Amino acid sequence: MTLQSHDLHTEFPEYREAIHALKVSDSHFSRLFDRYHDVNRRVVRIEVEAEVATDQALEDLKKERLKLKDELFGLLQRYSPA
């Protein structure tokens, strides 16, 4: 099985600079970013069988990752450098 990268820099390469700027200037974005990457790492660990989880737990994590990604994307779209 080939795993697709869900890293935010891979998902949104056009927002690379905005991601960095928001991580250092917006605590809400930074917390969401960190949570997104924690959830994503957990999903990857389960998918490569380094961690055991039920199918439902994996599905729940994937849904949380998608929700976080959608929220982060919305913040990135609204971001405009000063």
PDB file of N, CA and C in Angstrom:
ATOM      1  N   MET A   1       0.843  -1.176   0.000  1.00  0.00           N
ATOM      2  CA  MET A   1       0.000   0.000   0.000  1.00  0.00           C
ATOM      3  C   MET A   1       0.891   1.244   0.000  1.00  0.00           C
ATOM      4  N   THR A   2       0.628   2.163  -0.920  1.00  0.00           N
ATOM      5  CA  THR A   2       1.351   3.419  -0.974  1.00  0.00           C
ATOM      6  C   THR A   2       0.571   4.466  -0.199  1.00  0.00           C
ATOM      7  N   LEU A   3       1.248   5.096   0.743  1.00  0.00           N
ATOM      8  CA  LEU A   3       0.593   6.114   1.558  1.00  0.00           C
ATOM      9  C   LEU A   3       0.746   7.485   0.918  1.00  0.00           C
ATOM     10  N   GLN A   4      -0.334   8.219   0.898  1.00  0.00           N
ATOM     11  CA  GLN A   4      -0.324   9.576   0.385  1.00  0.00           C
ATOM     12  C   GLN A   4       0.025  10.521   1.527  1.00  0.00           C
ATOM     13  N   SER A   5       0.894  11.491   1.233  1.00  0.00           N
ATOM     14  CA  SER A   5       1.265  12.456   2.263  1.00  0.00           C
ATOM     15  C   SER A   5       0.132  13.441   2.482  1.00  0.00           C
ATOM     16  N   HIS A   6      -0.213  13.656   3.745  1.00  0.00           N
ATOM     17  CA  HIS A   6      -1.257  14.616   4.082  1.00  0.00           C
ATOM     18  C   HIS A   6      -0.683  15.788   4.863  1.00  0.00           C
ATOM     19  N   ASP A   7       0.637  15.955   4.789  1.00  0.00           N
ATOM     20  CA  ASP A   7       1.295  17.099   5.396  1.00  0.00           C
ATOM     21  C   ASP A   7       0.704  18.370   4.785  1.00  0.00           C
ATOM     22  N   LEU A   8       0.466  19.404   5.598  1.00  0.00           N
ATOM     23  CA  LEU A   8      -0.171  20.627   5.079  1.00  0.00           C
ATOM     24  C   LEU A   8       0.653  21.302   3.993  1.00  0.00           C
ATOM     25  N   HIS A   9       1.971  21.231   4.087  1.00  0.00           N
ATOM     26  CA  HIS A   9       2.803  21.842   3.054  1.00  0.00           C
ATOM     27  C   HIS A   9       2.655  21.096   1.728  1.00  0.00           C
ATOM     28  N   THR A  10       2.345  19.810   1.778  1.00  0.00           N
ATOM     29  CA  THR A  10       2.100  19.027   0.572  1.00  0.00           C
ATOM     30  C   THR A  10       0.690  19.279   0.058  1.00  0.00           C
ATOM     31  N   GLU A  11      -0.259  19.353   0.977  1.00  0.00           N
ATOM     32  CA  GLU A  11      -1.663  19.577   0.606  1.00  0.00           C
ATOM     33  C   GLU A  11      -1.873  20.962   0.009  1.00  0.00           C
ATOM     34  N   PHE A  12      -1.191  21.967   0.549  1.00  0.00           N
ATOM     35  CA  PHE A  12      -1.391  23.353   0.132  1.00  0.00           C
ATOM     36  C   PHE A  12      -0.050  24.036  -0.170  1.00  0.00           C
ATOM     37  N   PRO A  13       0.674  23.592  -1.186  1.00  0.00           N
ATOM     38  CA  PRO A  13       1.995  24.177  -1.452  1.00  0.00           C
ATOM     39  C   PRO A  13       1.940  25.674  -1.765  1.00  0.00           C
ATOM     40  N   GLU A  14       0.821  26.123  -2.305  1.00  0.00           N
ATOM     41  CA  GLU A  14       0.683  27.543  -2.646  1.00  0.00           C
ATOM     42  C   GLU A  14       0.548  28.424  -1.401  1.00  0.00           C
ATOM     43  N   TYR A  15       0.317  27.805  -0.251  1.00  0.00           N
ATOM     44  CA  TYR A  15       0.162  28.545   1.002  1.00  0.00           C
ATOM     45  C   TYR A  15       1.364  28.372   1.933  1.00  0.00           C
ATOM     46  N   ARG A  16       2.480  27.931   1.406  1.00  0.00           N
ATOM     47  CA  ARG A  16       3.667  27.650   2.234  1.00  0.00           C
ATOM     48  C   ARG A  16       4.044  28.855   3.104  1.00  0.00           C
ATOM     49  N   GLU A  17       4.125  30.026   2.507  1.00  0.00           N
ATOM     50  CA  GLU A  17       4.506  31.222   3.270  1.00  0.00           C
ATOM     51  C   GLU A  17       3.422  31.606   4.284  1.00  0.00           C
ATOM     52  N   ALA A  18       2.171  31.491   3.894  1.00  0.00           N
ATOM     53  CA  ALA A  18       1.069  31.826   4.800  1.00  0.00           C
ATOM     54  C   ALA A  18       1.045  30.864   5.984  1.00  0.00           C
ATOM     55  N   ILE A  19       1.312  29.589   5.736  1.00  0.00           N
ATOM     56  CA  ILE A  19       1.346  28.606   6.823  1.00  0.00           C
ATOM     57  C   ILE A  19       2.389  29.021   7.851  1.00  0.00           C
ATOM     58  N   HIS A  20       3.576  29.355   7.370  1.00  0.00           N
ATOM     59  CA  HIS A  20       4.640  29.765   8.295  1.00  0.00           C
ATOM     60  C   HIS A  20       4.249  31.031   9.057  1.00  0.00           C
ATOM     61  N   ALA A  21       3.744  32.016   8.334  1.00  0.00           N
ATOM     62  CA  ALA A  21       3.380  33.290   8.969  1.00  0.00           C
ATOM     63  C   ALA A  21       2.302  33.085  10.028  1.00  0.00           C
ATOM     64  N   LEU A  22       1.288  32.286   9.713  1.00  0.00           N
ATOM     65  CA  LEU A  22       0.206  32.065  10.671  1.00  0.00           C
ATOM     66  C   LEU A  22       0.669  31.227  11.870  1.00  0.00           C
ATOM     67  N   LYS A  23       1.581  30.284  11.634  1.00  0.00           N
ATOM     68  CA  LYS A  23       2.080  29.474  12.743  1.00  0.00           C
ATOM     69  C   LYS A  23       2.761  30.335  13.796  1.00  0.00           C
ATOM     70  N   VAL A  24       3.443  31.380  13.368  1.00  0.00           N
ATOM     71  CA  VAL A  24       4.174  32.204  14.327  1.00  0.00           C
ATOM     72  C   VAL A  24       3.357  33.389  14.844  1.00  0.00           C
ATOM     73  N   SER A  25       2.274  33.742  14.149  1.00  0.00           N
ATOM     74  CA  SER A  25       1.539  34.945  14.549  1.00  0.00           C
ATOM     75  C   SER A  25       0.129  34.687  15.081  1.00  0.00           C
ATOM     76  N   ASP A  26      -0.412  33.495  14.861  1.00  0.00           N
ATOM     77  CA  ASP A  26      -1.802  33.216  15.227  1.00  0.00           C
ATOM     78  C   ASP A  26      -1.845  31.955  16.090  1.00  0.00           C
ATOM     79  N   SER A  27      -2.087  32.125  17.387  1.00  0.00           N
ATOM     80  CA  SER A  27      -2.051  30.978  18.305  1.00  0.00           C
ATOM     81  C   SER A  27      -3.140  29.956  17.995  1.00  0.00           C
ATOM     82  N   HIS A  28      -4.298  30.416  17.531  1.00  0.00           N
ATOM     83  CA  HIS A  28      -5.375  29.476  17.172  1.00  0.00           C
ATOM     84  C   HIS A  28      -4.937  28.614  15.988  1.00  0.00           C
ATOM     85  N   PHE A  29      -4.382  29.232  14.958  1.00  0.00           N
ATOM     86  CA  PHE A  29      -3.889  28.490  13.801  1.00  0.00           C
ATOM     87  C   PHE A  29      -2.798  27.509  14.231  1.00  0.00           C
ATOM     88  N   SER A  30      -1.895  27.982  15.069  1.00  0.00           N
ATOM     89  CA  SER A  30      -0.787  27.143  15.525  1.00  0.00           C
ATOM     90  C   SER A  30      -1.287  25.902  16.273  1.00  0.00           C
ATOM     91  N   ARG A  31      -2.294  26.081  17.141  1.00  0.00           N
ATOM     92  CA  ARG A  31      -2.863  24.930  17.869  1.00  0.00           C
ATOM     93  C   ARG A  31      -3.535  23.958  16.909  1.00  0.00           C
ATOM     94  N   LEU A  32      -4.298  24.472  15.936  1.00  0.00           N
ATOM     95  CA  LEU A  32      -4.948  23.606  14.951  1.00  0.00           C
ATOM     96  C   LEU A  32      -3.908  22.875  14.114  1.00  0.00           C
ATOM     97  N   PHE A  33      -2.869  23.594  13.725  1.00  0.00           N
ATOM     98  CA  PHE A  33      -1.787  23.009  12.930  1.00  0.00           C
ATOM     99  C   PHE A  33      -1.141  21.844  13.677  1.00  0.00           C
ATOM    100  N   ASP A  34      -0.804  22.083  14.949  1.00  0.00           N
ATOM    101  CA  ASP A  34      -0.184  21.031  15.755  1.00  0.00           C
ATOM    102  C   ASP A  34      -1.117  19.834  15.926  1.00  0.00           C
ATOM    103  N   ARG A  35      -2.388  20.092  16.188  1.00  0.00           N
ATOM    104  CA  ARG A  35      -3.355  19.003  16.352  1.00  0.00           C
ATOM    105  C   ARG A  35      -3.496  18.228  15.044  1.00  0.00           C
ATOM    106  N   TYR A  36      -3.571  18.945  13.921  1.00  0.00           N
ATOM    107  CA  TYR A  36      -3.675  18.292  12.615  1.00  0.00           C
ATOM    108  C   TYR A  36      -2.504  17.324  12.415  1.00  0.00           C
ATOM    109  N   HIS A  37      -1.299  17.793  12.697  1.00  0.00           N
ATOM    110  CA  HIS A  37      -0.131  16.940  12.478  1.00  0.00           C
ATOM    111  C   HIS A  37      -0.063  15.790  13.479  1.00  0.00           C
ATOM    112  N   ASP A  38      -0.532  15.983  14.698  1.00  0.00           N
ATOM    113  CA  ASP A  38      -0.609  14.874  15.655  1.00  0.00           C
ATOM    114  C   ASP A  38      -1.573  13.802  15.159  1.00  0.00           C
ATOM    115  N   VAL A  39      -2.739  14.223  14.715  1.00  0.00           N
ATOM    116  CA  VAL A  39      -3.749  13.273  14.199  1.00  0.00           C
ATOM    117  C   VAL A  39      -3.211  12.592  12.950  1.00  0.00           C
ATOM    118  N   ASN A  40      -2.599  13.347  12.060  1.00  0.00           N
ATOM    119  CA  ASN A  40      -2.066  12.769  10.827  1.00  0.00           C
ATOM    120  C   ASN A  40      -0.996  11.722  11.122  1.00  0.00           C
ATOM    121  N   ARG A  41      -0.094  12.035  12.059  1.00  0.00           N
ATOM    122  CA  ARG A  41       0.947  11.052  12.429  1.00  0.00           C
ATOM    123  C   ARG A  41       0.316   9.772  12.977  1.00  0.00           C
ATOM    124  N   ARG A  42      -0.724   9.930  13.755  1.00  0.00           N
ATOM    125  CA  ARG A  42      -1.404   8.767  14.327  1.00  0.00           C
ATOM    126  C   ARG A  42      -2.051   7.922  13.232  1.00  0.00           C
ATOM    127  N   VAL A  43      -2.693   8.567  12.268  1.00  0.00           N
ATOM    128  CA  VAL A  43      -3.302   7.852  11.142  1.00  0.00           C
ATOM    129  C   VAL A  43      -2.233   7.069  10.386  1.00  0.00           C
ATOM    130  N   VAL A  44      -1.117   7.711  10.110  1.00  0.00           N
ATOM    131  CA  VAL A  44      -0.036   7.050   9.372  1.00  0.00           C
ATOM    132  C   VAL A  44       0.488   5.857  10.168  1.00  0.00           C
ATOM    133  N   ARG A  45       0.691   6.030  11.462  1.00  0.00           N
ATOM    134  CA  ARG A  45       1.177   4.916  12.286  1.00  0.00           C
ATOM    135  C   ARG A  45       0.215   3.727  12.241  1.00  0.00           C
ATOM    136  N   ILE A  46      -1.067   4.007  12.256  1.00  0.00           N
ATOM    137  CA  ILE A  46      -2.065   2.930  12.185  1.00  0.00           C
ATOM    138  C   ILE A  46      -2.034   2.274  10.803  1.00  0.00           C
ATOM    139  N   GLU A  47      -1.942   3.082   9.767  1.00  0.00           N
ATOM    140  CA  GLU A  47      -1.950   2.549   8.403  1.00  0.00           C
ATOM    141  C   GLU A  47      -0.723   1.701   8.097  1.00  0.00           C
ATOM    142  N   VAL A  48       0.419   2.019   8.704  1.00  0.00           N
ATOM    143  CA  VAL A  48       1.626   1.210   8.474  1.00  0.00           C
ATOM    144  C   VAL A  48       1.755   0.106   9.520  1.00  0.00           C
ATOM    145  N   GLU A  49       0.727  -0.025  10.331  1.00  0.00           N
ATOM    146  CA  GLU A  49       0.625  -1.069  11.349  1.00  0.00           C
ATOM    147  C   GLU A  49       1.684  -0.963  12.439  1.00  0.00           C
ATOM    148  N   ALA A  50       2.131   0.272  12.715  1.00  0.00           N
ATOM    149  CA  ALA A  50       3.034   0.503  13.838  1.00  0.00           C
ATOM    150  C   ALA A  50       2.231   0.735  15.107  1.00  0.00           C
ATOM    151  N   GLU A  51       0.942   0.961  14.939  1.00  0.00           N
ATOM    152  CA  GLU A  51       0.021   1.180  16.050  1.00  0.00           C
ATOM    153  C   GLU A  51      -1.269   0.440  15.716  1.00  0.00           C
ATOM    154  N   VAL A  52      -1.875  -0.151  16.720  1.00  0.00           N
ATOM    155  CA  VAL A  52      -3.104  -0.912  16.518  1.00  0.00           C
ATOM    156  C   VAL A  52      -4.312  -0.051  16.887  1.00  0.00           C
ATOM    157  N   ALA A  53      -5.335  -0.125  16.046  1.00  0.00           N
ATOM    158  CA  ALA A  53      -6.588   0.589  16.321  1.00  0.00           C
ATOM    159  C   ALA A  53      -7.715  -0.128  15.587  1.00  0.00           C
ATOM    160  N   THR A  54      -8.904   0.072  16.081  1.00  0.00           N
ATOM    161  CA  THR A  54     -10.064  -0.500  15.398  1.00  0.00           C
ATOM    162  C   THR A  54     -10.321   0.302  14.120  1.00  0.00           C
ATOM    163  N   ASP A  55     -11.097  -0.305  13.224  1.00  0.00           N
ATOM    164  CA  ASP A  55     -11.469   0.400  12.003  1.00  0.00           C
ATOM    165  C   ASP A  55     -12.228   1.679  12.335  1.00  0.00           C
ATOM    166  N   GLN A  56     -13.080   1.619  13.353  1.00  0.00           N
ATOM    167  CA  GLN A  56     -13.859   2.797  13.747  1.00  0.00           C
ATOM    168  C   GLN A  56     -12.952   3.902  14.279  1.00  0.00           C
ATOM    169  N   ALA A  57     -11.960   3.537  15.065  1.00  0.00           N
ATOM    170  CA  ALA A  57     -11.023   4.538  15.603  1.00  0.00           C
ATOM    171  C   ALA A  57     -10.250   5.206  14.471  1.00  0.00           C
ATOM    172  N   LEU A  58      -9.810   4.421  13.497  1.00  0.00           N
ATOM    173  CA  LEU A  58      -9.103   4.977  12.349  1.00  0.00           C
ATOM    174  C   LEU A  58     -10.018   5.908  11.556  1.00  0.00           C
ATOM    175  N   GLU A  59     -11.236   5.483  11.337  1.00  0.00           N
ATOM    176  CA  GLU A  59     -12.207   6.312  10.614  1.00  0.00           C
ATOM    177  C   GLU A  59     -12.451   7.631  11.346  1.00  0.00           C
ATOM    178  N   ASP A  60     -12.584   7.569  12.662  1.00  0.00           N
ATOM    179  CA  ASP A  60     -12.794   8.783  13.470  1.00  0.00           C
ATOM    180  C   ASP A  60     -11.605   9.736  13.355  1.00  0.00           C
ATOM    181  N   LEU A  61     -10.400   9.182  13.382  1.00  0.00           N
ATOM    182  CA  LEU A  61      -9.201  10.017  13.236  1.00  0.00           C
ATOM    183  C   LEU A  61      -9.152  10.671  11.856  1.00  0.00           C
ATOM    184  N   LYS A  62      -9.502   9.914  10.827  1.00  0.00           N
ATOM    185  CA  LYS A  62      -9.509  10.477   9.477  1.00  0.00           C
ATOM    186  C   LYS A  62     -10.539  11.593   9.354  1.00  0.00           C
ATOM    187  N   LYS A  63     -11.690  11.429   9.992  1.00  0.00           N
ATOM    188  CA  LYS A  63     -12.714  12.484   9.972  1.00  0.00           C
ATOM    189  C   LYS A  63     -12.219  13.721  10.710  1.00  0.00           C
ATOM    190  N   GLU A  64     -11.536  13.513  11.840  1.00  0.00           N
ATOM    191  CA  GLU A  64     -11.003  14.648  12.586  1.00  0.00           C
ATOM    192  C   GLU A  64      -9.940  15.364  11.754  1.00  0.00           C
ATOM    193  N   ARG A  65      -9.087  14.592  11.087  1.00  0.00           N
ATOM    194  CA  ARG A  65      -8.048  15.186  10.244  1.00  0.00           C
ATOM    195  C   ARG A  65      -8.672  16.040   9.140  1.00  0.00           C
ATOM    196  N   LEU A  66      -9.730  15.539   8.521  1.00  0.00           N
ATOM    197  CA  LEU A  66     -10.404  16.285   7.458  1.00  0.00           C
ATOM    198  C   LEU A  66     -11.038  17.567   7.995  1.00  0.00           C
ATOM    199  N   LYS A  67     -11.668  17.470   9.152  1.00  0.00           N
ATOM    200  CA  LYS A  67     -12.290  18.654   9.766  1.00  0.00           C
ATOM    201  C   LYS A  67     -11.228  19.712  10.071  1.00  0.00           C
ATOM    202  N   LEU A  68     -10.108  19.289  10.645  1.00  0.00           N
ATOM    203  CA  LEU A  68      -9.025  20.217  10.952  1.00  0.00           C
ATOM    204  C   LEU A  68      -8.455  20.829   9.675  1.00  0.00           C
ATOM    205  N   LYS A  69      -8.283  20.001   8.657  1.00  0.00           N
ATOM    206  CA  LYS A  69      -7.746  20.495   7.387  1.00  0.00           C
ATOM    207  C   LYS A  69      -8.671  21.536   6.779  1.00  0.00           C
ATOM    208  N   ASP A  70      -9.973  21.286   6.824  1.00  0.00           N
ATOM    209  CA  ASP A  70     -10.943  22.252   6.298  1.00  0.00           C
ATOM    210  C   ASP A  70     -10.864  23.576   7.055  1.00  0.00           C
ATOM    211  N   GLU A  71     -10.752  23.496   8.378  1.00  0.00           N
ATOM    212  CA  GLU A  71     -10.672  24.716   9.180  1.00  0.00           C
ATOM    213  C   GLU A  71      -9.374  25.472   8.906  1.00  0.00           C
ATOM    214  N   LEU A  72      -8.274  24.746   8.809  1.00  0.00           N
ATOM    215  CA  LEU A  72      -6.995  25.374   8.503  1.00  0.00           C
ATOM    216  C   LEU A  72      -7.017  26.013   7.116  1.00  0.00           C
ATOM    217  N   PHE A  73      -7.616  25.337   6.157  1.00  0.00           N
ATOM    218  CA  PHE A  73      -7.713  25.878   4.802  1.00  0.00           C
ATOM    219  C   PHE A  73      -8.514  27.176   4.793  1.00  0.00           C
ATOM    220  N   GLY A  74      -9.607  27.205   5.539  1.00  0.00           N
ATOM    221  CA  GLY A  74     -10.398  28.429   5.641  1.00  0.00           C
ATOM    222  C   GLY A  74      -9.583  29.580   6.197  1.00  0.00           C
ATOM    223  N   LEU A  75      -8.790  29.308   7.219  1.00  0.00           N
ATOM    224  CA  LEU A  75      -7.932  30.354   7.800  1.00  0.00           C
ATOM    225  C   LEU A  75      -6.868  30.807   6.796  1.00  0.00           C
ATOM    226  N   LEU A  76      -6.323  29.869   6.043  1.00  0.00           N
ATOM    227  CA  LEU A  76      -5.332  30.223   5.033  1.00  0.00           C
ATOM    228  C   LEU A  76      -5.937  31.089   3.934  1.00  0.00           C
ATOM    229  N   GLN A  77      -7.148  30.775   3.525  1.00  0.00           N
ATOM    230  CA  GLN A  77      -7.804  31.554   2.481  1.00  0.00           C
ATOM    231  C   GLN A  77      -8.078  32.986   2.938  1.00  0.00           C
ATOM    232  N   ARG A  78      -8.383  33.167   4.212  1.00  0.00           N
ATOM    233  CA  ARG A  78      -8.692  34.495   4.739  1.00  0.00           C
ATOM    234  C   ARG A  78      -7.429  35.300   5.067  1.00  0.00           C
ATOM    235  N   TYR A  79      -6.304  34.621   5.156  1.00  0.00           N
ATOM    236  CA  TYR A  79      -5.058  35.283   5.526  1.00  0.00           C
ATOM    237  C   TYR A  79      -4.616  36.244   4.409  1.00  0.00           C
ATOM    238  N   SER A  80      -4.254  37.429   4.805  1.00  0.00           N
ATOM    239  CA  SER A  80      -3.632  38.358   3.854  1.00  0.00           C
ATOM    240  C   SER A  80      -2.524  39.085   4.596  1.00  0.00           C
ATOM    241  N   PRO A  81      -1.300  38.987   4.100  1.00  0.00           N
ATOM    242  CA  PRO A  81      -0.183  39.629   4.795  1.00  0.00           C
ATOM    243  C   PRO A  81      -0.372  41.139   4.848  1.00  0.00           C
ATOM    244  N   ALA A  82       0.081  41.722   5.950  1.00  0.00           N
ATOM    245  CA  ALA A  82      -0.072  43.172   6.150  1.00  0.00           C
ATOM    246  C   ALA A  82       0.863  43.958   5.254  1.00  0.00           C
TER     247      ALA A  82
END
